[in-house]
Short mmCIF file of C-alpha atoms (C1' of nucleotides) in Angstrom, two decimals:
data_model
loop_
_atom_site.label_atom_id
_atom_site.label_comp_id
_atom_site.label_asym_id
_atom_site.label_seq_id
_atom_site.Cartn_x
_atom_site.Cartn_y
_atom_site.Cartn_z
CA UNK A 206 89.73 -80.77 -170.59
CA UNK A 207 85.98 -81.11 -170.90
CA UNK A 208 83.88 -78.69 -172.85
CA UNK A 209 82.58 -76.08 -170.48
CA UNK A 210 79.44 -73.97 -170.54
CA UNK A 211 79.78 -70.22 -170.41
CA UNK A 212 78.03 -69.18 -167.20
CA UNK A 213 76.75 -65.89 -168.65
CA UNK A 214 75.67 -66.72 -172.19
CA UNK A 215 72.76 -68.92 -173.14
CA UNK A 216 70.50 -69.58 -176.09
CA UNK A 217 66.75 -70.20 -175.98
CA UNK A 218 64.83 -71.75 -178.85
CA UNK A 219 61.17 -71.06 -179.51
CA UNK A 220 60.24 -74.03 -181.66
CA UNK A 221 57.00 -73.50 -183.52
CA UNK A 222 55.00 -76.25 -185.12
CA UNK A 223 51.70 -76.51 -186.97
CA UNK A 224 49.39 -79.52 -186.69
CA UNK A 225 46.83 -78.32 -189.30
CA UNK A 226 44.73 -76.88 -186.50
CA UNK A 227 46.75 -74.50 -184.37
CA UNK A 228 50.15 -73.01 -183.80
CA UNK A 229 52.15 -74.97 -181.25
CA UNK A 230 55.38 -74.49 -179.39
CA UNK A 231 57.67 -76.97 -177.69
CA UNK A 232 57.84 -76.60 -173.92
CA UNK A 233 59.50 -78.56 -171.15
CA UNK A 234 58.09 -79.28 -167.72
CA UNK A 235 59.91 -77.91 -164.73
CA UNK A 236 59.14 -79.61 -161.43
CA UNK A 237 60.62 -79.22 -157.98
CA UNK A 238 59.31 -81.29 -155.08
CA UNK A 239 59.70 -80.53 -151.41
CA UNK A 240 62.44 -82.87 -150.17
CA UNK A 241 60.51 -83.54 -146.94
CA UNK A 242 56.87 -84.11 -147.87
CA UNK A 243 57.22 -84.56 -151.62
CA UNK A 244 54.71 -81.82 -152.40
CA UNK A 245 55.23 -79.91 -155.62
CA UNK A 246 56.99 -76.63 -154.99
CA UNK A 247 57.25 -75.67 -158.62
CA UNK A 248 55.37 -76.99 -161.60
CA UNK A 249 55.50 -74.95 -164.74
CA UNK A 250 56.97 -74.85 -168.23
CA UNK A 251 60.09 -73.50 -169.91
CA UNK A 252 61.25 -73.00 -173.44
CA UNK A 253 64.09 -75.17 -174.63
CA UNK A 254 67.48 -73.62 -174.08
CA UNK A 255 70.99 -74.12 -172.90
CA UNK A 256 74.17 -72.29 -172.12
CA UNK A 257 76.72 -72.05 -174.92
CA UNK A 258 80.10 -73.75 -174.78
CA UNK A 259 83.04 -71.42 -174.43
CA UNK A 260 84.13 -71.96 -178.01
CA UNK A 261 80.71 -72.39 -179.59
CA UNK A 262 78.97 -69.94 -181.91
CA UNK A 263 75.56 -68.73 -180.80
CA UNK A 264 73.80 -70.21 -183.79
CA UNK A 265 75.65 -73.50 -183.36
CA UNK A 266 74.36 -73.70 -179.81
CA UNK A 267 70.82 -73.26 -181.12
CA UNK A 268 71.41 -75.98 -183.71
CA UNK A 269 72.76 -78.28 -181.02
CA UNK A 270 69.66 -77.77 -178.89
CA UNK A 271 67.43 -78.55 -181.87
CA UNK A 272 69.44 -81.60 -182.83
CA UNK A 273 69.45 -83.04 -179.33
CA UNK A 274 65.70 -82.60 -179.18
CA UNK A 275 64.66 -83.85 -182.57
CA UNK A 276 67.60 -85.61 -184.16
CA UNK A 277 67.24 -83.26 -187.13
CA UNK A 278 69.61 -80.72 -188.59
CA UNK A 279 68.99 -78.09 -191.22
CA UNK A 280 65.94 -76.81 -189.37
CA UNK A 281 64.81 -73.24 -190.07
CA UNK A 282 66.33 -70.99 -187.44
CA UNK A 283 66.23 -67.27 -186.91
CA UNK A 284 67.58 -65.03 -184.20
CA UNK A 285 64.99 -62.51 -183.09
CA UNK A 286 65.66 -61.14 -179.62
CA UNK A 287 68.06 -61.05 -176.72
CA UNK A 288 67.08 -60.80 -173.09
CA UNK A 289 69.58 -60.07 -170.36
CA UNK A 290 68.24 -57.92 -167.58
CA UNK A 291 70.09 -58.54 -164.32
CA UNK A 292 66.83 -59.50 -162.61
CA UNK A 293 65.45 -61.92 -165.14
CA UNK A 294 66.29 -65.07 -163.17
CA UNK A 295 65.82 -63.60 -159.71
CA UNK A 296 62.30 -64.71 -158.79
CA UNK A 297 62.16 -67.15 -155.89
CA UNK A 298 60.99 -70.02 -158.08
CA UNK A 299 63.72 -69.45 -160.61
CA UNK A 300 66.40 -69.26 -157.92
CA UNK A 301 65.23 -72.54 -156.40
CA UNK A 302 65.27 -74.16 -159.81
CA UNK A 303 68.74 -72.91 -160.73
CA UNK A 304 70.03 -74.27 -157.45
CA UNK A 305 68.45 -77.64 -158.18
CA UNK A 306 69.99 -77.98 -161.62
CA UNK A 307 73.38 -76.98 -160.36
CA UNK A 308 73.75 -73.46 -161.76
CA UNK A 309 75.00 -70.55 -159.73
CA UNK A 310 71.81 -68.51 -159.15
CA UNK A 311 73.81 -65.32 -158.76
CA UNK A 312 75.20 -65.31 -162.30
CA UNK A 313 73.71 -62.92 -164.78
CA UNK A 314 72.68 -64.74 -167.96
CA UNK A 315 72.17 -63.09 -171.31
CA UNK A 316 69.99 -65.28 -173.46
CA UNK A 317 70.04 -64.98 -177.23
CA UNK A 318 66.70 -66.22 -178.56
CA UNK A 319 65.99 -68.01 -181.81
CA UNK A 320 62.74 -69.17 -183.28
CA UNK A 321 62.56 -72.21 -185.38
CA UNK A 322 59.93 -73.95 -187.50
CA UNK A 323 58.96 -77.61 -187.65
CA UNK A 324 56.23 -79.84 -188.89
CA UNK A 325 54.79 -81.22 -185.63
CA UNK A 326 54.11 -84.67 -187.00
CA UNK A 327 57.49 -85.43 -188.38
CA UNK A 328 59.38 -85.73 -185.17
CA UNK A 329 59.44 -87.46 -181.86
CA UNK A 330 60.78 -85.43 -179.02
CA UNK A 331 63.18 -86.61 -176.38
CA UNK A 332 64.96 -84.90 -173.60
CA UNK A 333 66.50 -86.78 -170.69
CA UNK A 334 64.28 -86.94 -167.66
CA UNK A 335 62.12 -83.86 -168.21
CA UNK A 336 58.77 -84.15 -169.89
CA UNK A 337 58.63 -82.34 -173.18
CA UNK A 338 55.91 -81.74 -175.70
CA UNK A 339 53.89 -79.50 -177.99
CA UNK A 340 51.61 -76.88 -176.46
CA UNK A 341 49.21 -74.55 -178.20
CA UNK A 342 50.69 -71.05 -178.12
CA UNK A 343 47.31 -69.84 -176.89
CA UNK A 344 47.52 -72.06 -173.84
CA UNK A 345 51.18 -71.40 -173.16
CA UNK A 346 50.71 -69.46 -169.95
CA UNK A 347 52.63 -69.41 -166.72
CA UNK A 348 56.05 -69.88 -168.28
CA UNK A 349 59.20 -69.88 -166.20
CA UNK A 350 61.78 -67.07 -166.08
CA UNK A 351 60.93 -64.39 -168.67
CA UNK A 352 59.96 -67.05 -171.21
CA UNK A 353 56.46 -65.60 -171.58
CA UNK A 354 57.98 -62.38 -172.88
CA UNK A 355 60.31 -64.30 -175.16
CA UNK A 356 57.41 -66.28 -176.61
CA UNK A 357 55.41 -63.10 -177.19
CA UNK A 358 58.32 -61.56 -179.05
CA UNK A 359 58.81 -64.75 -181.03
CA UNK A 360 55.22 -64.72 -182.26
CA UNK A 361 55.56 -61.10 -183.40
CA UNK A 362 58.84 -61.91 -185.12
CA UNK A 363 57.29 -64.90 -186.87
CA UNK A 364 54.39 -62.77 -188.08
CA UNK A 365 56.64 -60.02 -189.37
CA UNK A 366 58.88 -62.48 -191.18
CA UNK A 367 55.93 -64.35 -192.65
CA UNK A 368 54.64 -61.16 -194.24
CA UNK A 369 57.73 -61.00 -196.41
CA UNK A 370 59.05 -64.47 -196.82
CA UNK A 371 57.48 -67.82 -197.55
CA UNK A 372 58.78 -69.53 -194.43
CA UNK A 373 55.40 -71.04 -193.57
CA UNK A 374 56.29 -74.05 -195.68
CA UNK A 375 58.83 -75.00 -193.02
CA UNK A 376 55.89 -75.96 -190.82
CA UNK A 377 54.12 -78.01 -193.49
CA UNK A 378 54.91 -81.44 -194.88
CA UNK A 379 56.51 -81.67 -198.31
CA UNK A 380 53.06 -81.99 -199.89
CA UNK A 381 50.17 -79.95 -198.57
CA UNK A 382 46.79 -78.67 -199.66
CA UNK A 383 45.82 -75.05 -200.12
CA UNK A 384 43.38 -75.30 -197.25
CA UNK A 385 46.21 -76.41 -194.99
CA UNK A 386 48.34 -73.49 -196.15
CA UNK A 387 45.46 -71.09 -195.54
CA UNK A 388 44.88 -72.48 -192.05
CA UNK A 389 48.55 -71.96 -191.30
CA UNK A 390 48.37 -68.26 -192.14
CA UNK A 391 45.14 -67.99 -190.20
CA UNK A 392 46.53 -69.44 -186.99
CA UNK A 393 49.77 -67.49 -187.16
CA UNK A 394 47.98 -64.17 -187.62
CA UNK A 395 44.87 -65.13 -185.68
CA UNK A 396 42.53 -64.00 -188.43
CA UNK A 397 40.31 -65.66 -191.02
CA UNK A 398 40.62 -65.36 -194.76
CA UNK A 399 38.14 -65.84 -197.55
CA UNK A 400 38.90 -69.08 -199.35
CA UNK A 401 38.53 -67.73 -202.87
CA UNK A 402 40.51 -64.59 -202.24
CA UNK A 403 43.24 -66.58 -200.52
CA UNK A 404 43.53 -68.88 -203.51
CA UNK A 405 43.63 -65.94 -205.88
CA UNK A 406 46.51 -64.52 -203.88
CA UNK A 407 48.57 -67.67 -203.70
CA UNK A 408 47.94 -68.44 -207.37
CA UNK A 409 50.27 -65.53 -208.08
CA UNK A 410 53.07 -67.26 -206.18
CA UNK A 411 54.54 -69.30 -208.96
CA UNK A 412 56.87 -71.09 -206.57
CA UNK A 413 53.84 -72.91 -205.24
CA UNK A 414 53.73 -75.94 -207.53
CA UNK A 415 50.58 -78.02 -208.03
CA UNK A 416 51.20 -81.77 -208.06
CA UNK A 417 49.28 -84.49 -209.86
CA UNK A 418 48.55 -86.12 -206.56
CA UNK A 419 45.42 -85.82 -204.44
CA UNK A 420 44.37 -86.64 -200.92
CA UNK A 421 43.23 -90.22 -200.32
CA UNK A 422 40.82 -91.67 -197.82
CA UNK A 423 39.09 -88.41 -196.93
CA UNK A 424 35.33 -88.46 -196.83
CA UNK A 425 34.91 -85.45 -199.07
CA UNK A 426 36.23 -84.28 -202.40
CA UNK A 427 39.96 -84.92 -202.21
CA UNK A 428 42.18 -81.84 -202.38
CA UNK A 429 45.09 -81.40 -204.73
CA UNK A 430 48.55 -81.41 -203.19
CA UNK A 431 51.00 -78.58 -203.73
CA UNK A 432 54.66 -78.23 -202.96
CA UNK A 433 56.97 -75.30 -202.35
CA UNK A 434 59.82 -74.82 -204.78
CA UNK A 435 62.70 -72.94 -203.24
CA UNK A 436 64.44 -72.68 -206.61
CA UNK A 437 61.48 -70.98 -208.22
CA UNK A 438 61.13 -68.69 -205.25
CA UNK A 439 64.73 -67.61 -205.33
CA UNK A 440 64.66 -67.06 -209.07
CA UNK A 441 61.51 -64.99 -209.19
CA UNK A 442 61.28 -63.19 -205.91
CA UNK A 443 62.11 -59.53 -205.99
CA UNK A 444 62.29 -56.84 -203.39
CA UNK A 445 59.14 -54.96 -202.67
CA UNK A 446 58.37 -51.54 -201.38
CA UNK A 447 55.16 -51.15 -199.71
CA UNK A 448 55.48 -48.67 -196.97
CA UNK A 449 52.10 -48.86 -195.39
CA UNK A 450 52.51 -47.27 -191.96
CA UNK B 42 83.01 -50.68 -154.45
CA UNK B 43 83.13 -49.14 -157.91
CA UNK B 44 80.72 -50.05 -160.65
CA UNK B 45 82.28 -52.75 -162.74
CA UNK B 46 81.86 -53.67 -166.36
CA UNK B 47 80.82 -57.19 -167.23
CA UNK B 48 83.69 -58.61 -169.26
CA UNK B 49 81.44 -60.73 -171.51
CA UNK B 50 78.42 -58.53 -172.22
CA UNK B 51 78.45 -55.37 -174.26
CA UNK B 52 76.07 -53.15 -176.17
CA UNK B 53 76.68 -51.49 -179.52
CA UNK B 54 74.60 -48.61 -180.83
CA UNK B 55 74.10 -47.91 -184.52
CA UNK B 56 73.05 -44.27 -184.42
CA UNK B 57 71.43 -43.17 -187.65
CA UNK B 58 70.92 -39.58 -188.65
CA UNK B 59 69.54 -37.76 -191.66
CA UNK B 60 70.94 -34.46 -192.91
CA UNK B 61 68.32 -33.91 -195.68
CA UNK B 62 70.71 -35.45 -198.17
CA UNK B 63 71.84 -38.88 -197.04
CA UNK B 64 71.62 -41.44 -194.28
CA UNK B 65 74.44 -41.11 -191.80
CA UNK B 66 75.78 -43.11 -188.91
CA UNK B 67 77.95 -42.11 -185.97
CA UNK B 68 81.39 -43.69 -185.99
CA UNK B 69 84.47 -43.30 -183.83
CA UNK B 70 88.07 -43.31 -184.98
CA UNK B 71 90.33 -46.04 -183.72
CA UNK B 72 94.04 -45.30 -183.96
CA UNK B 73 97.06 -47.19 -182.72
CA UNK B 74 100.55 -45.84 -183.36
CA UNK B 75 103.76 -47.80 -183.27
CA UNK B 76 105.41 -46.91 -179.95
CA UNK B 77 108.86 -46.74 -181.61
CA UNK B 78 108.49 -44.84 -184.88
CA UNK B 79 105.03 -43.34 -184.37
CA UNK B 80 103.67 -44.83 -187.60
CA UNK B 81 100.00 -45.68 -187.65
CA UNK B 82 99.42 -49.36 -187.01
CA UNK B 83 95.66 -49.15 -187.03
CA UNK B 84 93.41 -46.46 -188.35
CA UNK B 85 89.80 -47.36 -188.84
CA UNK B 86 86.33 -46.79 -187.44
CA UNK B 87 84.06 -48.42 -184.88
CA UNK B 88 80.44 -48.10 -183.89
CA UNK B 89 79.71 -46.64 -180.49
CA UNK B 90 79.48 -49.24 -177.78
CA UNK B 91 80.43 -50.23 -174.31
CA UNK B 92 80.32 -53.09 -171.88
CA UNK B 93 77.38 -53.19 -169.50
CA UNK B 94 77.72 -52.73 -165.76
CA UNK B 95 77.08 -55.83 -163.72
CA UNK B 96 73.75 -54.54 -162.46
CA UNK B 97 72.69 -52.62 -165.56
CA UNK B 98 69.90 -53.56 -167.95
CA UNK B 99 70.89 -53.97 -171.57
CA UNK B 100 68.66 -51.15 -172.74
CA UNK B 101 69.90 -48.90 -169.96
CA UNK B 102 73.44 -49.43 -171.16
CA UNK B 103 72.39 -48.35 -174.65
CA UNK B 104 70.70 -45.26 -173.19
CA UNK B 105 73.82 -44.46 -171.22
CA UNK B 106 75.97 -44.64 -174.34
CA UNK B 107 73.58 -42.33 -176.17
CA UNK B 108 73.42 -39.90 -173.29
CA UNK B 109 77.17 -39.71 -172.87
CA UNK B 110 77.52 -39.03 -176.57
CA UNK B 111 74.77 -36.51 -177.12
CA UNK B 112 73.55 -35.31 -173.74
CA UNK B 113 70.05 -36.38 -174.80
CA UNK B 114 67.68 -38.91 -173.32
CA UNK B 115 64.44 -40.25 -174.73
CA UNK B 116 66.08 -41.06 -178.04
CA UNK B 117 64.44 -43.71 -180.23
CA UNK B 118 66.10 -47.02 -179.55
CA UNK B 119 65.48 -50.52 -180.83
CA UNK B 120 67.25 -53.80 -180.27
CA UNK B 121 67.76 -55.62 -183.56
CA UNK B 122 70.57 -58.14 -183.38
CA UNK B 123 73.10 -59.88 -181.16
CA UNK B 124 76.54 -60.95 -182.23
CA UNK B 125 78.69 -63.21 -180.12
CA UNK B 126 80.79 -65.64 -182.09
CA UNK B 127 83.92 -66.66 -180.20
CA UNK B 128 86.11 -65.36 -183.02
CA UNK B 129 84.56 -61.96 -183.53
CA UNK B 130 87.31 -60.01 -181.76
CA UNK B 131 90.19 -62.26 -182.70
CA UNK B 132 91.73 -60.49 -185.71
CA UNK B 133 95.24 -59.18 -185.10
CA UNK B 134 94.12 -55.54 -185.28
CA UNK B 135 91.32 -56.09 -182.82
CA UNK B 136 93.56 -57.93 -180.38
CA UNK B 137 96.12 -55.10 -180.47
CA UNK B 138 93.37 -52.58 -179.88
CA UNK B 139 91.81 -54.46 -176.98
CA UNK B 140 95.21 -54.67 -175.35
CA UNK B 141 95.68 -50.93 -175.80
CA UNK B 142 92.39 -50.00 -174.17
CA UNK B 143 92.99 -52.34 -171.28
CA UNK B 144 90.55 -55.16 -172.03
CA UNK B 145 91.49 -58.81 -171.79
CA UNK B 146 91.70 -59.85 -175.46
CA UNK B 147 90.90 -63.47 -174.61
CA UNK B 148 87.44 -62.78 -173.23
CA UNK B 149 84.49 -63.69 -175.38
CA UNK B 150 82.12 -60.74 -175.73
CA UNK B 151 78.48 -61.00 -176.69
CA UNK B 152 77.30 -57.68 -178.04
CA UNK B 153 73.62 -56.79 -178.05
CA UNK B 154 73.04 -54.23 -180.80
CA UNK B 155 70.55 -51.38 -180.88
CA UNK B 156 69.81 -48.89 -183.58
CA UNK B 157 68.76 -45.42 -182.74
CA UNK B 158 67.53 -42.41 -184.68
CA UNK B 159 68.58 -38.78 -184.43
CA UNK B 160 68.32 -35.55 -186.28
CA UNK B 161 71.96 -34.90 -187.25
CA UNK B 162 71.76 -31.15 -186.78
CA UNK B 163 70.39 -31.07 -183.30
CA UNK B 164 73.36 -32.41 -181.47
CA UNK B 165 77.03 -31.90 -180.91
CA UNK B 166 78.98 -35.04 -180.30
CA UNK B 167 81.63 -35.55 -177.71
CA UNK B 168 83.57 -38.52 -176.59
CA UNK B 169 86.74 -38.19 -174.57
CA UNK B 170 89.87 -38.32 -176.66
CA UNK B 171 88.63 -40.26 -179.69
CA UNK B 172 87.42 -38.45 -182.76
CA UNK B 173 83.76 -39.00 -183.41
CA UNK B 174 81.43 -37.91 -186.17
CA UNK B 175 78.77 -38.58 -188.75
CA UNK B 176 79.62 -40.73 -191.77
CA UNK B 177 77.48 -41.54 -194.76
CA UNK B 178 76.35 -45.17 -194.48
CA UNK B 179 77.44 -45.62 -198.08
CA UNK B 180 81.02 -44.65 -197.23
CA UNK B 181 81.14 -46.56 -193.97
CA UNK B 182 83.63 -49.18 -195.07
CA UNK B 183 86.51 -50.82 -193.28
CA UNK B 184 84.86 -50.96 -189.89
CA UNK B 185 86.54 -52.58 -186.92
CA UNK B 186 85.56 -55.94 -185.39
CA UNK B 187 82.38 -57.25 -187.00
CA UNK B 188 80.86 -53.77 -187.05
CA UNK B 189 80.38 -53.88 -190.82
CA UNK B 190 78.03 -56.83 -190.38
CA UNK B 191 76.25 -55.09 -187.54
CA UNK B 192 75.73 -51.97 -189.65
CA UNK B 193 74.37 -54.03 -192.54
CA UNK B 194 71.89 -55.71 -190.24
CA UNK B 195 70.95 -52.36 -188.74
CA UNK B 196 70.09 -50.92 -192.13
CA UNK B 197 67.87 -53.89 -192.95
CA UNK B 198 66.19 -53.63 -189.55
CA UNK B 199 65.60 -49.92 -190.07
CA UNK B 200 64.05 -50.56 -193.47
CA UNK B 201 61.78 -53.30 -192.20
CA UNK B 202 60.63 -51.21 -189.27
CA UNK B 203 60.07 -48.16 -191.45
CA UNK B 204 57.69 -50.12 -193.66
CA UNK B 205 55.32 -50.52 -190.75
CA UNK B 206 55.88 -47.68 -188.39
CA UNK B 207 56.37 -43.97 -188.80
CA UNK B 208 59.73 -43.83 -187.08
CA UNK B 209 61.31 -41.70 -189.80
CA UNK B 210 60.16 -38.61 -187.98
CA UNK B 211 62.72 -39.37 -185.31
CA UNK B 212 65.36 -38.32 -187.82
CA UNK B 213 63.63 -35.08 -188.81
CA UNK B 214 63.30 -31.79 -186.95
CA UNK B 215 59.99 -30.98 -185.31
CA UNK B 216 58.89 -29.13 -188.44
CA UNK B 217 59.76 -30.50 -191.85
CA UNK B 218 58.64 -30.26 -195.46
CA UNK B 219 57.16 -33.08 -197.52
CA UNK B 220 60.18 -33.04 -199.80
CA UNK B 221 62.42 -33.62 -196.79
CA UNK B 222 60.23 -36.52 -195.69
CA UNK B 223 60.32 -37.99 -199.19
CA UNK B 224 64.09 -37.68 -199.35
CA UNK B 225 64.33 -39.50 -196.04
CA UNK B 226 62.41 -42.51 -197.37
CA UNK B 227 64.45 -42.39 -200.55
CA UNK B 228 67.82 -42.52 -198.83
CA UNK B 229 66.78 -45.22 -196.37
CA UNK B 230 65.47 -47.51 -199.12
CA UNK B 231 67.87 -46.32 -201.78
CA UNK B 232 65.11 -45.72 -204.34
CA UNK B 233 63.36 -42.72 -205.87
CA UNK B 234 59.69 -41.90 -205.62
CA UNK B 235 57.41 -39.81 -207.77
CA UNK B 236 56.66 -36.55 -206.00
CA UNK B 237 52.92 -36.51 -206.69
CA UNK B 238 52.37 -40.13 -205.80
CA UNK B 239 54.39 -39.75 -202.64
CA UNK B 240 52.24 -36.82 -201.56
CA UNK B 241 49.10 -38.74 -202.36
CA UNK B 242 50.32 -41.53 -200.12
CA UNK B 243 51.27 -39.40 -197.17
CA UNK B 244 48.09 -37.36 -197.45
CA UNK B 245 46.31 -40.45 -196.17
CA UNK B 246 48.40 -40.37 -193.00
CA UNK B 247 46.27 -38.11 -190.91
CA UNK B 248 48.88 -37.96 -188.17
CA UNK B 249 50.95 -35.82 -190.50
CA UNK B 250 49.74 -32.37 -189.60
CA UNK B 251 50.17 -29.34 -191.91
CA UNK B 252 51.25 -26.16 -190.13
CA UNK B 253 50.52 -22.57 -191.05
CA UNK B 254 54.23 -21.94 -191.29
CA UNK B 255 56.42 -21.91 -194.39
CA UNK B 256 60.08 -21.98 -195.19
CA UNK B 257 61.84 -18.60 -195.14
CA UNK B 258 64.88 -17.36 -197.02
CA UNK B 259 64.84 -20.00 -199.72
CA UNK B 260 65.25 -18.85 -203.30
CA UNK B 261 62.22 -20.68 -204.58
CA UNK B 262 58.60 -21.11 -203.62
CA UNK B 263 58.68 -21.73 -199.87
CA UNK B 264 57.42 -25.13 -198.76
CA UNK B 265 54.81 -25.69 -196.10
CA UNK B 266 55.98 -27.22 -192.84
CA UNK B 267 54.38 -30.35 -191.41
CA UNK B 268 54.69 -32.03 -188.07
CA UNK B 269 54.16 -35.56 -186.83
CA UNK B 270 51.47 -36.09 -184.22
CA UNK B 271 52.10 -39.15 -182.12
CA UNK B 272 48.69 -38.85 -180.50
CA UNK B 273 46.88 -38.95 -183.82
CA UNK B 274 49.03 -41.85 -184.91
CA UNK B 275 48.31 -43.89 -181.84
CA UNK B 276 44.60 -43.15 -182.02
CA UNK B 277 44.12 -44.03 -185.65
CA UNK B 278 46.70 -46.64 -186.48
CA UNK B 279 45.42 -50.15 -186.83
CA UNK B 280 47.06 -53.45 -187.55
CA UNK B 281 47.44 -54.37 -191.16
CA UNK B 282 47.69 -57.62 -193.00
CA UNK B 283 49.42 -57.52 -196.19
CA UNK B 284 51.26 -60.67 -196.72
CA UNK B 285 53.06 -59.96 -199.91
CA UNK B 286 55.77 -62.59 -200.23
"C1'" DC C 131 21.48 -89.90 -199.97
"C1'" DC C 132 23.92 -87.31 -196.66
"C1'" DA C 133 27.87 -84.93 -194.69
"C1'" DA C 134 32.05 -82.66 -195.47
"C1'" DA C 135 35.39 -80.05 -197.57
"C1'" DA C 136 37.17 -78.78 -202.53
"C1'" DG C 137 37.03 -75.82 -206.05
"C1'" DT C 138 35.63 -71.91 -208.87
"C1'" DG C 139 34.09 -65.99 -211.03
"C1'" DT C 140 32.18 -61.61 -210.90
"C1'" DT C 141 31.43 -57.08 -209.42
"C1'" DC C 142 32.65 -52.76 -207.08
"C1'" DA C 143 35.73 -49.94 -204.65
"C1'" DA C 144 40.25 -48.70 -203.53
"C1'" DC C 145 44.77 -48.14 -204.68
"C1'" DT C 146 48.97 -47.70 -207.77
"C1'" DT C 147 51.39 -45.79 -211.50
"C1'" DA C 148 52.80 -42.77 -215.04
"C1'" DC C 149 53.00 -38.34 -216.42
"C1'" DA C 150 53.56 -32.15 -217.19
"C1'" DC C 151 52.75 -27.70 -216.02
"C1'" DC C 152 52.29 -23.31 -213.29
"C1'" DC C 153 53.72 -20.90 -208.80
"C1'" DA C 154 56.38 -18.22 -205.37
"C1'" DT C 155 60.65 -16.77 -203.99
"C1'" DG C 156 65.71 -14.86 -204.07
"C1'" DT C 157 69.27 -13.20 -206.85
"C1'" DA D 131 64.27 -12.36 -216.13
"C1'" DC D 132 65.87 -16.48 -214.61
"C1'" DA D 133 66.84 -20.38 -211.66
"C1'" DT D 134 65.07 -23.26 -208.14
"C1'" DG D 135 62.27 -26.32 -205.98
"C1'" DG D 136 56.89 -26.28 -204.45
"C1'" DG D 137 52.68 -27.78 -205.48
"C1'" DT D 138 48.81 -29.93 -208.03
"C1'" DG D 139 45.11 -33.83 -211.17
"C1'" DT D 140 43.76 -37.39 -214.26
"C1'" DA D 141 43.31 -41.66 -216.64
"C1'" DA D 142 44.39 -46.65 -217.01
"C1'" DG D 143 45.53 -50.65 -214.87
"C1'" DT D 144 45.77 -53.48 -210.79
"C1'" DT D 145 44.49 -55.13 -206.58
"C1'" DG D 146 41.40 -56.13 -202.62
"C1'" DA D 147 36.88 -57.50 -200.63
"C1'" DA D 148 32.50 -59.42 -200.59
"C1'" DC D 149 29.83 -63.08 -201.87
"C1'" DA D 150 27.18 -68.75 -203.30
"C1'" DC D 151 26.96 -72.69 -205.66
"C1'" DT D 152 28.50 -77.24 -207.70
"C1'" DT D 153 31.71 -81.25 -207.24
"C1'" DT D 154 33.76 -85.37 -205.31
"C1'" DT D 155 34.43 -88.51 -201.99
"C1'" DG D 156 33.35 -91.86 -197.75
"C1'" DG D 157 30.01 -93.63 -194.89
#
DNA sequence: CCAAAAGTGTTCAACTTACACCCATGT
DNA sequence: ACATGGGTGTAAGTTGAACACTTTTGG
């Protein structure tokens, strides 16, 4: 007996990446052509997702999606939201699409959503016959299904998490400069920080380790590289109370 | 045709309440007796939950559960977590129980979890033939299914949310004293605050409105009552950036 | 030598923390 | 009168925000 997908339970992954300039997300093209004249009936974008196997844990399904896409495992992954309204797949476009890919368009699908963090440069994406790639979150409009809502929630969840935990490093290479780190916070929160004040702040994070290595081949003063030490973070981090409101 | 429950999709509600002394949660007794000798086979506690109807939104199912329990609508409600591992209902106890209440024990059930906030005193609970009541979150041990995990996640979600938004008032009566408010924060975060510093902090929250009314019948200096003004909060609140890490 | 980004300190205001006594009420 | 919790201020230390110039490299 083959592994079977559960018709009512799926997982969607919002995969964020940072290219030193902006916050990106992986999206997949969704095209349907008119069988008669070949004109495009649908042309838009979806998040990456899939139904779960009957005997598969939710998080394992998310890991499977990530692995099939990138060939990597051990990627940062966090559940943040679940969408499951009966009408969420009922627009005409979505019904046409479900028909095309061989799903029963009448089934109600609850989708458990995860966000996950990658360094854009380190991977090459692949996914069967659909075109897949990185898109700026600011340009990610006109998404299929309720994926626009999911993406909006994912960005808020990422921001909230990033206020408390140093997960930004998951989107940076092993070695990075302080300017790159600052830019990362700036694009996630869509604000700008003062360079000196930012450096003062991060200099208190003793899990941010300066290396003896510097940038090469840049036509300006080369920046020192830093690295994130998970051990130091886990040793020294302590709970904080801060209730701002 | 009768409304039917979806066999694979349920909602659980973690209903928190504050009684001026501790943080409480609503739990329901789960008893199974041996049909021969009448001895208890199972005696433990569950969260409140139910399967969703086929055409019912997830959040509407949560509202329905709350309404059936308390007779109230408009209760604070927030989705925080979804659990759906294939094994989550597979312990012997849980299988016996599912059989007893007429569910198919083989079905996989994804449960979307909400937490919700109430003032303990303002309601009387009712729920068919099962015994239901408030339990201190500290004593809430030995929960059925994976409800212990769900409760743990709910407490963390409540704490995180309470750092940013003034939702604590949902667990207080319309009029409350500053000491009651302080106690609420103390029990949710399991810490103690200095009375003067706490008052200094909340005095900056201009949506906390002092009333001309005071406590009566207390054998000490009567405390002034305050009330929470949602309008003032929504007018004056602004986003904050704070990334502590 | 020019362009480009790296790196670095000080000042002022705001906030956090620690801490102790008198007040109003009921019994 | 006493027990109980209500209510208040100050000083020291810490943190946050604003702000400009010199350095190092490649071209």
